[in-house]
């Protein structure tokens, strides 16, 4: 059973996340904090397995808190939660386990919990948990070979933080062509936004 905590300055967000996590058999206790400094002080004295951190908080943003938590315990798994996708690349650079967009749905939280189980089994040397073939089919991808060379290059530029306009300039193609390729990428990877493109690209090792 996992010791989890939620850190978010919005009470409603905390309530909704806690309700989602309370339905999981994997979570033993879920501690909640509206103030990130209080969360930091708590972890100084108490073990935590996974931390769900809002990125945009006035006292201290989630990125900074993540760094402080890992100074206390490098084994804490961090899941960033935000209403915006502007921080996706930075979040994955910090080795975040996952990156959730608000509002978080039960289905999306289920996938995050699957990642946590897989990571924990890997850390303890046990068999890793594989995604079911049904989930793979529903998510709309089989391998990175579905993407063309140009589409892979575009995905890599997305991971580099480039906008569609910047990608067009970099590849010397029209902005409309970039949109066309991005639409194909979304369809082939079974995603609907740039954050999910990055997540799927990491799973398929497109960024390697």
GROMACS .gro file of C-alpha atoms in nm:
model
  208
    1UNK     CA    1   0.000   0.000   0.000
    2UNK     CA    2   0.123   0.346  -0.093
    3UNK     CA    3   0.156   0.658   0.117
    4UNK     CA    4   0.048   0.944  -0.108
    5UNK     CA    5   0.007   1.316  -0.077
    6UNK     CA    6  -0.163   1.591  -0.275
    7UNK     CA    7  -0.029   1.946  -0.275
    8UNK     CA    8  -0.253   2.204  -0.440
    9UNK     CA    9  -0.357   2.552  -0.329
   10UNK     CA   10  -0.710   2.499  -0.465
   11UNK     CA   11  -0.936   2.319  -0.217
   12UNK     CA   12  -1.171   2.190  -0.486
   13UNK     CA   13  -0.885   2.033  -0.680
   14UNK     CA   14  -0.757   1.865  -0.364
   15UNK     CA   15  -1.102   1.728  -0.289
   16UNK     CA   16  -1.154   1.589  -0.638
   17UNK     CA   17  -0.809   1.427  -0.652
   18UNK     CA   18  -0.851   1.274  -0.309
   19UNK     CA   19  -1.185   1.127  -0.412
   20UNK     CA   20  -1.023   0.970  -0.719
   21UNK     CA   21  -0.737   0.824  -0.518
   22UNK     CA   22  -0.968   0.697  -0.244
   23UNK     CA   23  -1.118   0.456  -0.494
   24UNK     CA   24  -0.781   0.289  -0.553
   25UNK     CA   25  -0.681  -0.018  -0.355
   26UNK     CA   26  -0.316   0.087  -0.397
   27UNK     CA   27  -0.341   0.401  -0.183
   28UNK     CA   28  -0.334   0.351   0.193
   29UNK     CA   29  -0.337   0.708   0.318
   30UNK     CA   30  -0.359   1.025   0.114
   31UNK     CA   31  -0.235   1.336   0.294
   32UNK     CA   32  -0.340   1.673   0.154
   33UNK     CA   33  -0.177   2.016   0.178
   34UNK     CA   34  -0.283   2.356   0.051
   35UNK     CA   35   0.055   2.505   0.140
   36UNK     CA   36   0.365   2.348  -0.025
   37UNK     CA   37   0.591   2.446   0.265
   38UNK     CA   38   0.370   2.247   0.503
   39UNK     CA   39   0.400   1.949   0.270
   40UNK     CA   40   0.778   1.985   0.266
   41UNK     CA   41   0.797   1.995   0.645
   42UNK     CA   42   0.574   1.687   0.667
   43UNK     CA   43   0.798   1.483   0.438
   44UNK     CA   44   1.098   1.570   0.655
   45UNK     CA   45   0.949   1.347   0.925
   46UNK     CA   46   0.724   1.105   0.735
   47UNK     CA   47   0.773   0.867   0.441
   48UNK     CA   48   0.584   0.934   0.118
   49UNK     CA   49   0.576   0.708  -0.188
   50UNK     CA   50   0.407   0.933  -0.440
   51UNK     CA   51   0.339   1.307  -0.448
   52UNK     CA   52   0.073   1.469  -0.667
   53UNK     CA   53   0.190   1.828  -0.709
   54UNK     CA   54   0.010   2.121  -0.865
   55UNK     CA   55   0.260   2.318  -1.073
   56UNK     CA   56   0.117   2.669  -1.029
   57UNK     CA   57   0.109   2.762  -0.660
   58UNK     CA   58   0.178   3.109  -0.514
   59UNK     CA   59   0.389   3.002  -0.214
   60UNK     CA   60   0.618   2.772  -0.412
   61UNK     CA   61   0.558   2.612  -0.752
   62UNK     CA   62   0.541   2.238  -0.795
   63UNK     CA   63   0.870   2.221  -0.985
   64UNK     CA   64   1.058   2.373  -0.693
   65UNK     CA   65   0.877   2.154  -0.441
   66UNK     CA   66   0.962   1.845  -0.644
   67UNK     CA   67   1.330   1.931  -0.626
   68UNK     CA   68   1.314   1.983  -0.249
   69UNK     CA   69   1.128   1.657  -0.196
   70UNK     CA   70   1.385   1.464  -0.397
   71UNK     CA   71   1.660   1.616  -0.185
   72UNK     CA   72   1.486   1.458   0.114
   73UNK     CA   73   1.405   1.129  -0.057
   74UNK     CA   74   1.504   1.057  -0.417
   75UNK     CA   75   1.266   0.759  -0.432
   76UNK     CA   76   0.949   0.971  -0.413
   77UNK     CA   77   0.750   0.941  -0.734
   78UNK     CA   78   0.620   1.279  -0.853
   79UNK     CA   79   0.309   1.335  -1.062
   80UNK     CA   80   0.257   1.694  -1.178
   81UNK     CA   81  -0.095   1.829  -1.216
   82UNK     CA   82  -0.182   2.150  -1.399
   83UNK     CA   83  -0.447   2.325  -1.602
   84UNK     CA   84  -0.190   2.416  -1.867
   85UNK     CA   85   0.048   2.215  -2.086
   86UNK     CA   86   0.324   2.479  -2.094
   87UNK     CA   87   0.540   2.289  -1.846
   88UNK     CA   88   0.529   1.945  -2.007
   89UNK     CA   89   0.885   1.937  -2.139
   90UNK     CA   90   1.027   2.074  -1.814
   91UNK     CA   91   0.829   1.820  -1.613
   92UNK     CA   92   0.968   1.525  -1.806
   93UNK     CA   93   1.317   1.673  -1.785
   94UNK     CA   94   1.274   1.646  -1.409
   95UNK     CA   95   1.190   1.274  -1.446
   96UNK     CA   96   0.830   1.315  -1.341
   97UNK     CA   97   0.640   0.988  -1.336
   98UNK     CA   98   0.342   1.149  -1.507
   99UNK     CA   99   0.184   1.481  -1.602
  100UNK     CA  100  -0.192   1.520  -1.558
  101UNK     CA  101  -0.413   1.788  -1.705
  102UNK     CA  102  -0.704   1.924  -1.502
  103UNK     CA  103  -0.975   1.816  -1.470
  104UNK     CA  104  -0.834   1.469  -1.402
  105UNK     CA  105  -1.067   1.189  -1.505
  106UNK     CA  106  -1.092   0.847  -1.334
  107UNK     CA  107  -0.968   0.682  -1.654
  108UNK     CA  108  -0.660   0.905  -1.673
  109UNK     CA  109  -0.585   0.858  -1.303
  110UNK     CA  110  -0.609   0.482  -1.358
  111UNK     CA  111  -0.332   0.503  -1.616
  112UNK     CA  112  -0.117   0.700  -1.372
  113UNK     CA  113  -0.166   0.437  -1.103
  114UNK     CA  114  -0.066   0.171  -1.357
  115UNK     CA  115   0.258   0.363  -1.414
  116UNK     CA  116   0.320   0.378  -1.040
  117UNK     CA  117   0.272   0.002  -1.006
  118UNK     CA  118   0.505  -0.061  -1.298
  119UNK     CA  119   0.774   0.169  -1.160
  120UNK     CA  120   0.752   0.016  -0.812
  121UNK     CA  121   0.782  -0.336  -0.947
  122UNK     CA  122   1.079  -0.232  -1.156
  123UNK     CA  123   1.245  -0.064  -0.856
  124UNK     CA  124   1.207  -0.377  -0.645
  125UNK     CA  125   1.333  -0.609  -0.916
  126UNK     CA  126   0.999  -0.775  -0.969
  127UNK     CA  127   0.822  -0.833  -1.300
  128UNK     CA  128   0.708  -0.512  -1.462
  129UNK     CA  129   0.342  -0.458  -1.521
  130UNK     CA  130   0.265  -0.454  -1.892
  131UNK     CA  131  -0.019  -0.259  -2.045
  132UNK     CA  132  -0.298  -0.482  -2.156
  133UNK     CA  133  -0.351  -0.541  -2.525
  134UNK     CA  134  -0.699  -0.395  -2.487
  135UNK     CA  135  -0.562  -0.069  -2.344
  136UNK     CA  136  -0.305  -0.053  -2.622
  137UNK     CA  137  -0.573  -0.098  -2.884
  138UNK     CA  138  -0.796   0.165  -2.726
  139UNK     CA  139  -0.512   0.414  -2.708
  140UNK     CA  140  -0.463   0.378  -3.080
  141UNK     CA  141  -0.099   0.279  -3.129
  142UNK     CA  142   0.113  -0.030  -3.180
  143UNK     CA  143   0.465   0.096  -3.240
  144UNK     CA  144   0.665   0.403  -3.333
  145UNK     CA  145   0.698   0.262  -3.684
  146UNK     CA  146   0.346   0.394  -3.750
  147UNK     CA  147   0.498   0.742  -3.781
  148UNK     CA  148   0.673   0.867  -4.093
  149UNK     CA  149   1.023   1.014  -4.069
  150UNK     CA  150   0.885   1.367  -4.092
  151UNK     CA  151   0.629   1.297  -3.822
  152UNK     CA  152   0.901   1.164  -3.590
  153UNK     CA  153   1.107   1.477  -3.652
  154UNK     CA  154   0.806   1.693  -3.566
  155UNK     CA  155   0.745   1.496  -3.244
  156UNK     CA  156   1.109   1.550  -3.146
  157UNK     CA  157   1.073   1.924  -3.209
  158UNK     CA  158   0.756   1.931  -2.999
  159UNK     CA  159   0.959   1.771  -2.720
  160UNK     CA  160   1.213   2.048  -2.767
  161UNK     CA  161   0.945   2.306  -2.688
  162UNK     CA  162   0.900   2.435  -3.044
  163UNK     CA  163   0.565   2.586  -3.146
  164UNK     CA  164   0.400   2.489  -3.475
  165UNK     CA  165   0.529   2.812  -3.632
  166UNK     CA  166   0.883   2.743  -3.515
  167UNK     CA  167   0.862   2.384  -3.639
  168UNK     CA  168   0.756   2.511  -3.981
  169UNK     CA  169   1.056   2.744  -3.997
  170UNK     CA  170   1.295   2.475  -3.872
  171UNK     CA  171   1.179   2.219  -4.129
  172UNK     CA  172   1.125   2.475  -4.405
  173UNK     CA  173   0.763   2.377  -4.455
  174UNK     CA  174   0.434   2.563  -4.430
  175UNK     CA  175   0.245   2.609  -4.104
  176UNK     CA  176  -0.052   2.431  -4.260
  177UNK     CA  177   0.170   2.132  -4.337
  178UNK     CA  178   0.280   2.116  -3.973
  179UNK     CA  179  -0.084   2.115  -3.863
  180UNK     CA  180  -0.155   1.835  -4.111
  181UNK     CA  181   0.135   1.627  -3.974
  182UNK     CA  182   0.033   1.697  -3.613
  183UNK     CA  183  -0.319   1.580  -3.689
  184UNK     CA  184  -0.174   1.256  -3.825
  185UNK     CA  185   0.050   1.220  -3.519
  186UNK     CA  186  -0.248   1.263  -3.286
  187UNK     CA  187  -0.445   1.003  -3.478
  188UNK     CA  188  -0.163   0.748  -3.501
  189UNK     CA  189  -0.062   0.780  -3.137
  190UNK     CA  190  -0.419   0.793  -3.012
  191UNK     CA  191  -0.378   1.127  -2.833
  192UNK     CA  192  -0.552   1.464  -2.833
  193UNK     CA  193  -0.294   1.720  -2.717
  194UNK     CA  194   0.080   1.796  -2.712
  195UNK     CA  195   0.126   1.674  -2.354
  196UNK     CA  196  -0.007   1.332  -2.449
  197UNK     CA  197   0.217   1.333  -2.757
  198UNK     CA  198   0.519   1.370  -2.527
  199UNK     CA  199   0.398   1.097  -2.293
  200UNK     CA  200   0.336   0.854  -2.579
  201UNK     CA  201   0.665   0.947  -2.746
  202UNK     CA  202   0.851   0.858  -2.427
  203UNK     CA  203   0.669   0.526  -2.400
  204UNK     CA  204   0.757   0.440  -2.760
  205UNK     CA  205   1.115   0.574  -2.725
  206UNK     CA  206   1.063   0.811  -3.018
  207UNK     CA  207   1.275   1.070  -2.838
  208UNK     CA  208   1.576   0.839  -2.792
   0.00000   0.00000   0.00000
